[in-house]
Amino acid sequence: MHTLIRHRRWLVPVLTALVVLAVAAPALADDPDPVAMVNDTNTALNIMWMLIGGFLVFFMQAGFALVETGFTRAKNVAHTMMMNMMVFCIGAVGYFICGFAFQFGAVNFTWPEINGLSAWAHSPVTLGAWVDAAGNALLSTPLIAFGQHGILGGSGFFLAGLGGSTGILAFFLFQMVFMDTAATIPTGSMAERLKFTGFVLMSLWVAMVIYPLVGNWVWGGGWLQNLGRTMGLGNGAVDFAGSGVVHSIGGSVALAGAMVIGPRIGRFNKDGTANPIPGHNIALGVLGTIILFFGWFGFNPASSLGFVGGFGALATNAAINTLLAGAFGGVAAMTYMWVVSSTKKPDPGMSVNGILAGLVAITAPCAFVDASAAAIIGIIAGVLVCLASVWLEKAKIDDPVGAVPVHFANGLWGVIAVGLFANGNPNSAGWNGVASSVTGLFYGGGFGQLGAQLFEAVAIAVTVVGLSYVFFLGVKAIGHLRSDVEHELQGLDLPEMGSIGYPKDFEPSTEAVREALKGAKAGATVPAAGD
Amino acid sequence: MHTLIRHRRWLVPVLTALVVLAVAAPALADDPDPVAMVNDTNTALNIMWMLIGGFLVFFMQAGFALVETGFTRAKNVAHTMMMNMMVFCIGAVGYFICGFAFQFGAVNFTWPEINGLSAWAHSPVTLGAWVDAAGNALLSTPLIAFGQHGILGGSGFFLAGLGGSTGILAFFLFQMVFMDTAATIPTGSMAERLKFTGFVLMSLWVAMVIYPLVGNWVWGGGWLQNLGRTMGLGNGAVDFAGSGVVHSIGGSVALAGAMVIGPRIGRFNKDGTANPIPGHNIALGVLGTIILFFGWFGFNPASSLGFVGGFGALATNAAINTLLAGAFGGVAAMTYMWVVSSTKKPDPGMSVNGILAGLVAITAPCAFVDASAAAIIGIIAGVLVCLASVWLEKAKIDDPVGAVPVHFANGLWGVIAVGLFANGNPNSAGWNGVASSVTGLFYGGGFGQLGAQLFEAVAIAVTVVGLSYVFFLGVKAIGHLRSDVEHELQGLDLPEMGSIGYPKDFEPSTEAVREALKGAKAGATVPAAGD
Amino acid sequence: MHTLIRHRRWLVPVLTALVVLAVAAPALADDPDPVAMVNDTNTALNIMWMLIGGFLVFFMQAGFALVETGFTRAKNVAHTMMMNMMVFCIGAVGYFICGFAFQFGAVNFTWPEINGLSAWAHSPVTLGAWVDAAGNALLSTPLIAFGQHGILGGSGFFLAGLGGSTGILAFFLFQMVFMDTAATIPTGSMAERLKFTGFVLMSLWVAMVIYPLVGNWVWGGGWLQNLGRTMGLGNGAVDFAGSGVVHSIGGSVALAGAMVIGPRIGRFNKDGTANPIPGHNIALGVLGTIILFFGWFGFNPASSLGFVGGFGALATNAAINTLLAGAFGGVAAMTYMWVVSSTKKPDPGMSVNGILAGLVAITAPCAFVDASAAAIIGIIAGVLVCLASVWLEKAKIDDPVGAVPVHFANGLWGVIAVGLFANGNPNSAGWNGVASSVTGLFYGGGFGQLGAQLFEAVAIAVTVVGLSYVFFLGVKAIGHLRSDVEHELQGLDLPEMGSIGYPKDFEPSTEAVREALKGAKAGATVPAAGD
């Protein structure tokens, strides 16, 4: 119960008048200019929207935990759940230390005029002015750059000096949970055999290094975001909520990790055929999927970073398209498995992945495409995830929960889809410092935007898979990547975590029971503490 | 990271000034009229409230999945979870194609003057003007009607032409998740024996036909909504958040389905007595209930379709009454089972259903009744659900999770409760095009409002049970309603879905283990991919 | 579908004009004063923020249910889940009857001038004027007091007369779910042996008596809140979101309950050593933890009770610090167990409790400390919860889920942390009727604030543990505290609840199967209802 005092109020003698005044007081006291007042309100509304969205994205952590645990074996439950819970904690620490600074240290920096395009800063104006008490711009150090091509930020470590800016704090929270979504994806592809020390190192790798680096290129003012200004490719790489930044990065780390760590024991036979290793609990897996879908309504719509005016239009577009692409993706994958594939059943596992694939694919284009395009993008995603799962198995890469088909393949598909389906939505005019609207090939935009999107897709895949492959080789070299064979066979829960997922009920000793019954007979129904 | 460019901004030479300007810029650039600005902000706030509410309603899908799966058997886990996940996907597709158009194609149509009442359009003004770029009203085709009695809309298929209206897109999302709540209810009453093809057909029946039709009557401008104007019955049928529209429709389909599909094998004995068939996981069932309660705070309060001014008062009323009716419903059912019924235990299953019954019953009246009335409505609901469960069993209708007692019986009770307890809340003045406030029998409103509510209750029950009964007979006739007896006995998971809910851990072959151990001894701790 | 009629609108003849007007209409009709309009909008925004926060706090009920059930035994699943679900229902009833009135009956009362400080009322101005239609202040009866030291409110029973104030209704909802968080904590420490009747009595004790009483002291205008005005101790007891009010109260009841009820059979051996009794499902426990973390983003940030202006800054501060303290708490506890403790494993149970401990500890200071302080507070909490668990075991108090280490120990730590780390945030100026900002020892505030915090910590611990100890002795005396020994050994599910948590699948009798197969062969695939 915590009320800011209204200083002018205490002189009023009558209680009734006093309370009635309370509402009007802030206006009288602070600023009677209604335009300034509305702007303050709008900033509050925008920040609130982004915070609520960030909370929903946080909750996706539960979805990932359940999908990964449900679709793996009972003997690794504690290990898989713990990875998905602790990746948030470890990731938050790493992102707080340096990840945010690497990714967004230059987000408020003003890029100079170039190619006839005016100067440009891309801090979100929806979130208020990002200045300190003295009026100096925050997060405005120039990027480390090759010529015009920025690649890494460098201010805002430990959030030092940023505590006075509500907009930046809220922005940090939102970006932190996005990073964490990327960091949690590889725990799926390496599940059931990743050492817990290796998991900790992987979490730090994503949170502190690879995600901030590549994420900077698309969202932090880096070279991909500026391809429109520097090379005339449409509006530069456009990735509304992160098909590329979040899902392709996470999926690329997942792919590199799965390749280096190798398949689970028994996954592939000597003759090259594969054995399915079903997960232990479809109920958890489906529950996790619904939670992920729910959280995606924060992920995509709140990436408008505001809700007043055109930002609300972008957010609502994003919400509708998210709903449709997820639904069509699920229906497409279910239908594909039921009608086309050899199983001829509406397979739960692939239906789940079809939904997630549709959601991943719509993440980049969600605010920029029509509802019908969202449906098409979702349908393609639903089929693509089925095909990619087969390709992955043929390549003898073992990915227990399908992280690569879902996040890597469909993340890339989503990035490319922007270049095809972006409809020139007027609310996207000026995106990435280019005055035109984001327009794809099918909507008369030519190949410029598609080119920028291909740049993003290739840059992410090559950079992240490549560097992460090297990283995991290093982890392997120091013996922290893969758990011992005996531990894998037994299940990682006891050797790695010290606890199993589903312990049998503890039974008290006969003596303890006799003792308890004796007490009960003597009239005391309980064995009192300390007796 | 995605910032709309501010064109006027780039001329300013000094960074600090530039950033400070950023907040004020939208006002300067677009419209310095503060009244217009506030109206824009209010529209944004209203839409945001409705979207967040819609997200919460979406999450109820997880609640339904868990309640239905927890209170059925382990051998049908994959089947029950999949129905509850895919009903959303299939339903979204169907509602996108035609459901929304049938239900709301006339929501922006202006009804003429009648009986001395002025002309009336019932599109929610809170959500902005629903016009296209040329200023023409959207969703304004007249209903197919018998005289003054409208029964079906017909514009807005595939959302075509509506993409420019943020308010309509957001409204579509909100209505889609409401429809889906209705569609998921019958999966409970037909659980453990419904063919998956039959489930798909049922989903489409609800999403594309029966829900849009009857939902139109109450919310889309149809004849029940206009009973106040056409026949002088109070404010016409008043159903704030859908005790009737959502729950009675869903419950009616559930009842017809349960009747046509017949009881599960072993549910009733030859002598007419019943066998209880307990669900396999109370933890999941209770978790699902809490999720449903959580989602209901979107369902009811956000049905205000706005939050500024009187709409916020309606929403807050709804929230408080939802809390109280759910709580009192749970306490009432628990107490009834503990004290009155023959079991003499605080039965978990009936406590769950008591909570849900209270929530269903308060859904129609939530914004229009006092807190004390909400308590009474909840208590009656909690007892009614216990009694209705007994009646259903006596009628030898098998409803594994109590969908009919919860949604059908208490949906109707909620509709009627409006006619008894509506308190003449001034914020309800003008509801459904009638100037007076919504006032029930106990608050001096006479029998007019009660009459309208009885019309709604009877019309829904008769129409939906009747038409759905015929529909399910048709599905049965083509052999897609009930799964084979052998499949039912074995559990539907493997024959219908191709996966069981809780597979045992896969164990690698001895040869694979020997191979892995050999690798381990040789120093390589893992069998590398592709070796 | 429910649109407030706009009376002035029906005269306009052209539909297009009519729809365009709709947005402007409220302004024209109600009030063209833009300042008043913005104030209305701000009140709506503030209330909406608090409601959404309240919904998130409600959802924490699911988190508590899963943590407690996951970390206890399978034989008590139905009992533990039911306690956590019904505590909300029972608590809501009790709080509606008298709890709210006891706690907040004087929240709108104006305290007189004292010690040179001006008169002060602490109803939140963010939520509108709390007056009835006649302009009289609501919830403004003076507290029962000893001199200047108020201890108990007394108006607002059954919410009677408050239905017209949207702000108060929303405030009731928010406070009700906070109370419930406290009430659900003791079900953890007394799990697996508490009679269900004893549980009902405990719920009422918290909801109707002990929480309202002590909660009043800190949030309802009582003596601890006024220590700054009456005794010059900083800003009086400052507890932003309830480390003390919610968690220490809940934890104190949990401690008293665990002491009186005694340890579970078999928990301690005759020689004084302890047996670990592992919970049955780590997946549920971790899921519950993530849900709790998610809900905490409502708990702490929405305790700003508003979002416009400085309230949004407080809320955002709270959100960031909540994220960081929870994350650092988890990492600290995991690291402590892995490196320092004897287990040498990243223990899942303690990692869970480390996260929760960090969240509990940051709850009081979240809006008033720097991000770096939040990290430190979280780290200390993560280690403290490990140490407190050991101390508790040494004291032979059995607390199955660690409710006391998490909520009692870290609740007190959080209260004290305000006195150490509060940074003089200007948005806290005027808190509790004292003009200065809240400033702790380490930030130049001297010992005043720390003194007030120690008062709060000691007053809560002594009062609540003491009175609850007596209360539980009374419950024990009438035989409703501890379940029978036989029931405890067997598991409480069947004897107390009449249902077990995980029933085996029901199998139909041979005769029923034969009957069904006969029907199937005859062409009818189903045994029709009523045959």
Coordinates of N, CA and C in Angstrom, one line a residue, chain A residues 1-6 9-10 15-16 19 22-24 27 32 34 37-38 41 44-45 47-48 51-52 55 58-59 62 66 77-78 81-82 85-86 88-90 92-93 96 166 169-170 172-173 176 196-197 200 495-503 505-506 508 511-513 515-517 520 525-529, chain C residues 35 38-39 42 45 48-49 59 73-75 110 118-119 121-125 128-131 135 137 171 175 219 225 240 261 263 265-266 270 276-277 279-283 286-287 290 293-294 297 303 305 307 311 313 316-317 320 327 330-331 334 338 345-348 351-352 355 396 427 430-431 482 485-486 489:
Chain A
M1 N 0.9 -1.2 0.0 CA 0.0 0.0 0.0 C 0.9 1.2 0.0
H2 N 0.9 1.9 -0.9 CA 2.1 2.6 -1.3 C 1.7 3.8 -2.1
T3 N 1.4 4.8 -1.5 CA 0.9 5.9 -2.2 C 1.8 7.1 -2.3
L4 N 2.1 7.6 -3.4 CA 2.9 8.8 -3.5 C 2.1 10.0 -2.9
I5 N 2.7 10.7 -2.0 CA 2.1 11.8 -1.3 C 1.8 12.9 -2.3
R6 N 0.7 13.5 -2.2 CA 0.4 14.7 -3.0 C 0.6 16.0 -2.1
R9 N -1.9 18.8 -1.2 CA -3.2 18.3 -0.8 C -3.5 18.6 0.6
W10 N -2.5 18.7 1.4 CA -2.8 18.6 2.9 C -3.4 19.9 3.5
L15 N -12.5 16.6 4.2 CA -12.1 15.3 3.6 C -12.8 15.0 2.3
T16 N -14.0 15.3 2.1 CA -14.7 15.0 0.8 C -14.0 15.7 -0.3
V19 N -10.7 14.2 -1.2 CA -10.6 12.9 -1.9 C -11.0 13.2 -3.4
A22 N -8.2 14.4 -5.4 CA -7.1 13.5 -5.6 C -6.8 13.2 -7.1
V23 N -7.9 12.9 -7.8 CA -7.7 12.5 -9.2 C -7.2 13.7 -10.0
A24 N -7.7 14.9 -9.8 CA -7.3 16.0 -10.6 C -5.9 16.5 -10.2
A27 N -2.6 16.4 -12.4 CA -2.6 17.3 -13.5 C -2.2 18.7 -13.0
P32 N -0.3 21.1 -16.6 CA -1.7 21.2 -17.1 C -1.7 21.1 -18.6
P34 N -2.3 19.4 -21.7 CA -2.9 18.1 -22.0 C -2.1 17.3 -23.1
M37 N 0.5 15.7 -21.3 CA -0.1 14.6 -20.5 C -0.4 13.4 -21.3
V38 N -1.0 13.6 -22.5 CA -1.3 12.4 -23.3 C 0.0 11.7 -23.7
T41 N 1.0 9.6 -21.0 CA 0.1 8.4 -20.9 C 0.5 7.4 -22.0
A44 N 3.5 5.5 -21.1 CA 3.1 4.5 -20.1 C 2.4 3.3 -20.7
L45 N 1.5 3.6 -21.6 CA 0.7 2.5 -22.2 C 1.7 1.6 -23.1
I47 N 4.9 1.1 -22.7 CA 5.8 0.4 -21.9 C 5.1 -0.8 -21.2
M48 N 3.9 -0.5 -20.8 CA 3.1 -1.5 -20.1 C 2.8 -2.7 -21.1
L51 N 6.0 -4.7 -21.4 CA 6.3 -5.5 -20.2 C 5.4 -6.7 -20.1
I52 N 4.1 -6.5 -20.4 CA 3.2 -7.7 -20.3 C 3.6 -8.7 -21.3
F55 N 6.5 -10.6 -20.0 CA 6.1 -11.6 -19.0 C 5.6 -12.9 -19.7
F58 N 8.4 -14.8 -21.0 CA 9.1 -15.5 -19.9 C 8.4 -16.8 -19.7
F59 N 7.1 -16.8 -19.7 CA 6.3 -18.0 -19.4 C 6.6 -19.1 -20.4
A62 N 8.3 -22.3 -19.4 CA 7.6 -23.5 -19.0 C 7.2 -24.3 -20.2
L66 N 8.4 -28.2 -20.7 CA 7.4 -29.4 -20.8 C 7.5 -30.1 -22.2
V77 N 14.3 -36.8 -16.6 CA 13.3 -35.8 -16.4 C 13.9 -34.6 -15.5
A78 N 14.6 -35.0 -14.5 CA 15.1 -33.9 -13.6 C 16.2 -33.1 -14.4
M81 N 14.3 -30.9 -17.1 CA 13.5 -29.8 -16.5 C 14.5 -28.7 -15.9
M82 N 15.5 -29.2 -15.3 CA 16.5 -28.3 -14.7 C 17.2 -27.4 -15.7
M85 N 14.9 -24.7 -16.7 CA 14.7 -23.7 -15.7 C 15.9 -22.8 -15.4
M86 N 17.1 -23.5 -15.4 CA 18.3 -22.8 -15.0 C 18.8 -22.0 -16.2
F88 N 17.3 -20.0 -17.8 CA 16.8 -18.6 -17.7 C 17.7 -17.9 -16.6
C89 N 17.9 -18.5 -15.5 CA 18.7 -17.9 -14.5 C 20.1 -17.6 -14.9
I90 N 20.8 -18.6 -15.5 CA 22.1 -18.4 -16.0 C 22.2 -17.4 -17.1
A92 N 20.1 -14.9 -17.7 CA 19.8 -13.6 -17.2 C 21.1 -13.0 -16.6
V93 N 21.8 -13.8 -15.9 CA 23.1 -13.3 -15.3 C 24.0 -12.9 -16.4
F96 N 22.8 -9.8 -18.3 CA 23.0 -8.6 -17.4 C 24.4 -8.1 -17.4
T166 N 13.2 4.4 -17.4 CA 12.2 3.3 -17.3 C 12.1 2.6 -18.6
L169 N 15.0 0.1 -19.0 CA 14.8 -1.1 -18.1 C 13.8 -2.0 -18.6
A170 N 12.7 -1.5 -19.1 CA 11.6 -2.3 -19.6 C 12.1 -3.0 -20.9
F172 N 15.2 -3.8 -21.6 CA 16.1 -4.9 -21.1 C 15.4 -6.1 -20.8
L173 N 14.3 -6.0 -20.0 CA 13.5 -7.2 -19.6 C 13.0 -7.9 -20.9
M176 N 15.8 -9.5 -22.7 CA 16.4 -10.6 -22.0 C 15.6 -11.9 -22.2
F196 N 25.9 -31.5 -17.5 CA 25.3 -30.3 -16.9 C 26.3 -29.1 -17.0
T197 N 27.6 -29.5 -16.8 CA 28.6 -28.4 -17.0 C 28.6 -27.9 -18.4
V200 N 25.8 -25.5 -18.8 CA 26.1 -24.2 -18.3 C 27.0 -23.4 -19.2
P495 N 23.1 -39.4 -11.7 CA 24.6 -39.0 -11.8 C 24.8 -37.5 -11.9
E496 N 24.0 -36.8 -12.7 CA 24.2 -35.4 -13.0 C 23.6 -34.5 -11.9
M497 N 22.3 -34.8 -11.6 CA 21.5 -33.9 -10.8 C 21.4 -34.4 -9.3
G498 N 21.7 -35.6 -9.0 CA 21.6 -36.1 -7.7 C 20.1 -36.4 -7.3
S499 N 19.2 -36.3 -8.2 CA 17.8 -36.6 -7.9 C 17.2 -37.2 -9.2
I500 N 16.3 -38.2 -9.0 CA 15.5 -38.7 -10.1 C 14.2 -37.9 -10.3
G501 N 13.6 -38.0 -11.4 CA 12.4 -37.2 -11.7 C 11.2 -37.7 -11.0
Y502 N 11.1 -39.0 -10.9 CA 9.9 -39.6 -10.3 C 10.2 -40.6 -9.2
P503 N 10.6 -40.1 -8.1 CA 11.0 -41.1 -7.0 C 9.8 -41.8 -6.5
D505 N 7.5 -43.5 -3.6 CA 7.2 -43.0 -2.3 C 8.1 -43.5 -1.2
F506 N 8.6 -42.6 -0.4 CA 9.4 -43.0 0.8 C 8.5 -43.7 1.8
P508 N 8.4 -45.1 5.7 CA 9.1 -45.1 7.0 C 9.5 -46.5 7.4
E511 N 10.2 -49.6 12.6 CA 10.4 -49.1 13.9 C 9.7 -47.7 14.0
A512 N 9.9 -46.9 13.0 CA 9.2 -45.6 13.1 C 7.7 -45.7 13.1
V513 N 7.2 -46.7 12.3 CA 5.8 -46.9 12.3 C 5.3 -47.3 13.6
E515 N 6.6 -46.9 16.5 CA 6.7 -45.7 17.4 C 5.5 -44.8 17.2
A516 N 5.1 -44.5 15.9 CA 4.0 -43.6 15.7 C 2.7 -44.2 16.1
L517 N 2.5 -45.5 15.9 CA 1.3 -46.2 16.3 C 1.2 -46.2 17.9
A520 N 0.0 -42.9 18.9 CA -1.4 -42.7 18.6 C -2.3 -43.4 19.6
T525 N -2.0 -38.1 18.9 CA -2.2 -38.6 17.5 C -0.9 -38.3 16.7
V526 N 0.0 -37.5 17.2 CA 1.2 -37.2 16.4 C 2.4 -37.4 17.2
P527 N 3.5 -37.8 16.5 CA 4.8 -37.8 17.1 C 5.2 -36.3 17.2
A528 N 5.3 -35.7 18.3 CA 5.6 -34.3 18.5 C 7.0 -34.0 18.1
A529 N 7.2 -32.8 17.5 CA 8.6 -32.5 17.1 C 9.5 -32.4 18.3
Chain C
V35 N -7.9 17.7 -20.2 CA -7.2 17.3 -19.0 C -8.0 16.3 -18.1
V38 N -7.8 13.0 -19.9 CA -6.6 12.2 -19.7 C -6.6 11.6 -18.3
N39 N -7.1 12.4 -17.3 CA -7.1 11.8 -16.0 C -8.0 10.6 -15.9
N42 N -6.0 7.9 -17.5 CA -4.9 7.4 -16.6 C -5.5 6.5 -15.5
L45 N -6.0 3.2 -17.0 CA -4.8 2.5 -17.2 C -4.2 1.9 -15.9
M48 N -6.3 -1.0 -14.8 CA -6.1 -2.2 -15.7 C -4.8 -2.9 -15.3
W49 N -3.8 -2.1 -15.1 CA -2.5 -2.6 -14.7 C -2.6 -3.5 -13.5
F59 N -2.8 -16.7 -10.6 CA -2.2 -17.9 -11.3 C -1.1 -18.6 -10.5
R73 N 4.7 -36.7 -1.6 CA 4.6 -38.1 -2.2 C 3.3 -38.4 -2.9
A74 N 3.4 -39.3 -3.8 CA 2.3 -39.7 -4.7 C 1.0 -40.0 -3.9
K75 N 1.2 -40.6 -2.7 CA 0.0 -41.0 -2.0 C -0.8 -39.9 -1.4
T110 N -8.1 9.8 6.9 CA -7.1 10.8 7.0 C -6.4 10.9 8.4
S118 N 2.3 16.8 7.8 CA 0.9 17.2 7.5 C 0.0 16.0 7.5
A119 N -1.3 16.2 7.5 CA -2.3 15.2 7.5 C -2.1 14.2 6.3
A121 N -3.7 10.7 4.1 CA -4.6 9.5 3.8 C -3.8 8.7 2.8
H122 N -3.9 7.4 2.9 CA -3.0 6.6 2.1 C -3.8 5.7 1.1
S123 N -5.0 6.1 0.8 CA -5.7 5.4 -0.3 C -5.0 5.7 -1.6
P124 N -4.9 4.8 -2.5 CA -4.1 5.0 -3.7 C -4.8 6.0 -4.6
V125 N -4.3 7.2 -4.8 CA -4.9 8.1 -5.7 C -4.9 7.7 -7.2
G128 N -8.5 6.4 -8.6 CA -9.7 7.2 -8.6 C -10.1 7.6 -7.2
A129 N -11.1 8.4 -7.1 CA -11.6 8.9 -5.8 C -12.5 7.8 -5.2
W130 N -12.2 7.5 -3.9 CA -13.0 6.5 -3.2 C -14.1 7.1 -2.4
V131 N -15.1 7.5 -3.1 CA -16.3 8.1 -2.5 C -17.5 7.5 -3.0
G135 N -20.7 11.5 -2.3 CA -19.4 12.2 -2.0 C -18.8 11.9 -0.7
A137 N -16.5 9.8 1.8 CA -15.3 8.9 1.7 C -15.7 7.5 2.1
F171 N -9.1 -3.0 -6.2 CA -8.2 -3.1 -5.1 C -8.5 -4.3 -4.3
Q175 N -5.9 -7.3 -3.5 CA -5.5 -7.7 -2.1 C -6.0 -9.1 -1.7
W219 N 0.1 -2.1 5.6 CA -0.5 -1.6 4.4 C -1.9 -0.9 4.6
Q225 N 3.2 1.0 9.6 CA 3.2 1.9 8.4 C 3.5 3.3 8.9
F240 N 7.2 -3.0 -0.3 CA 6.5 -2.6 -1.5 C 5.5 -3.7 -1.9
I261 N 2.2 -29.4 14.6 CA 1.7 -30.7 14.0 C 2.8 -31.8 14.1
P263 N 6.7 -33.7 13.0 CA 7.2 -34.2 11.7 C 6.4 -35.4 11.2
I265 N 5.8 -39.1 9.9 CA 6.3 -40.4 10.4 C 7.5 -40.8 9.6
G266 N 8.6 -41.0 10.2 CA 9.8 -41.5 9.5 C 10.8 -40.4 9.1
K270 N 15.3 -42.0 15.7 CA 15.5 -41.9 17.1 C 16.8 -41.3 17.6
P276 N 15.8 -38.0 4.3 CA 15.1 -37.2 3.3 C 13.9 -38.0 2.8
I277 N 12.8 -37.2 2.5 CA 11.6 -37.8 1.9 C 11.4 -37.1 0.6
G279 N 10.2 -35.8 -2.9 CA 8.9 -35.7 -3.6 C 8.8 -36.6 -4.8
H280 N 7.6 -36.7 -5.3 CA 7.4 -37.8 -6.3 C 7.5 -37.3 -7.7
N281 N 7.6 -36.0 -8.0 CA 7.5 -35.6 -9.4 C 8.2 -34.3 -9.6
I282 N 9.5 -34.3 -9.9 CA 10.3 -33.1 -10.1 C 9.7 -32.3 -11.3
A283 N 9.2 -32.9 -12.3 CA 8.6 -32.1 -13.4 C 7.6 -31.2 -12.9
V286 N 9.2 -28.3 -10.8 CA 9.9 -27.2 -11.6 C 8.8 -26.4 -12.4
L287 N 7.9 -27.1 -13.0 CA 6.8 -26.3 -13.7 C 6.2 -25.3 -12.7
I290 N 8.3 -22.3 -12.3 CA 8.3 -21.3 -13.4 C 7.0 -20.5 -13.4
F293 N 7.3 -17.9 -10.8 CA 8.2 -16.8 -11.3 C 7.3 -15.9 -12.2
F294 N 6.6 -16.5 -13.1 CA 5.7 -15.8 -14.0 C 4.7 -14.9 -13.2
F297 N 5.7 -11.6 -11.6 CA 5.8 -10.4 -12.5 C 4.4 -9.6 -12.3
S303 N 2.3 -4.0 -7.8 CA 2.1 -3.4 -6.5 C 2.4 -1.9 -6.5
L305 N 0.4 -0.2 -8.0 CA -1.0 0.2 -8.0 C -1.3 1.3 -9.0
F307 N 0.3 2.9 -13.2 CA 1.4 2.8 -14.2 C 1.8 4.1 -14.8
F311 N 4.6 6.0 -11.2 CA 4.2 4.6 -10.8 C 4.7 3.6 -11.8
A313 N 7.5 3.9 -13.4 CA 8.9 3.8 -13.1 C 9.1 2.8 -12.0
T316 N 8.4 -0.7 -13.3 CA 9.4 -1.3 -14.2 C 10.7 -1.6 -13.3
N317 N 11.1 -0.7 -12.4 CA 12.1 -1.1 -11.5 C 11.8 -2.4 -10.8
I320 N 12.3 -5.5 -13.3 CA 13.7 -5.8 -13.6 C 14.4 -6.5 -12.3
A327 N 16.7 -14.8 -10.7 CA 17.8 -15.5 -11.4 C 19.0 -15.7 -10.6
G330 N 18.5 -18.3 -7.9 CA 18.6 -19.7 -8.4 C 20.1 -20.1 -8.7
V331 N 20.8 -19.2 -9.3 CA 22.2 -19.5 -9.6 C 23.0 -19.7 -8.3
M334 N 22.0 -23.1 -6.6 CA 22.6 -24.2 -7.4 C 24.1 -24.3 -7.2
W338 N 26.2 -27.3 -5.5 CA 27.1 -28.0 -6.4 C 28.6 -27.9 -5.9
K345 N 26.2 -31.7 -6.1 CA 25.3 -31.7 -7.3 C 24.5 -30.5 -7.4
P346 N 24.2 -30.1 -8.6 CA 23.3 -28.9 -8.8 C 21.8 -29.3 -8.4
D347 N 21.6 -29.5 -7.2 CA 20.3 -30.1 -6.7 C 19.1 -29.3 -7.2
P348 N 18.2 -30.1 -7.9 CA 17.0 -29.4 -8.4 C 16.1 -28.8 -7.3
S351 N 17.7 -25.6 -6.0 CA 17.7 -24.6 -7.1 C 16.3 -24.0 -7.2
V352 N 15.3 -24.8 -7.1 CA 13.9 -24.3 -7.1 C 13.8 -23.3 -5.9
I355 N 15.6 -19.9 -6.4 CA 14.8 -19.0 -7.2 C 13.7 -18.3 -6.4
K396 N 14.8 -30.2 14.0 CA 13.8 -31.3 13.9 C 12.4 -30.8 13.6
N427 N 11.0 8.7 -6.8 CA 9.6 8.2 -6.9 C 9.0 7.7 -5.6
G430 N 7.6 10.8 -0.1 CA 6.3 10.9 0.4 C 5.7 9.6 0.8
W431 N 6.5 8.5 0.6 CA 5.9 7.2 1.0 C 5.5 7.2 2.4
R482 N -4.1 -33.1 13.1 CA -3.3 -34.1 12.4 C -4.1 -35.3 12.0
V485 N -2.7 -41.8 12.2 CA -1.5 -42.4 11.8 C -1.7 -43.4 10.6
E486 N -2.7 -44.2 10.7 CA -3.0 -45.1 9.6 C -3.2 -44.4 8.3
L489 N 0.1 -43.2 7.0 CA 0.9 -44.2 6.4 C 0.4 -44.6 5.0

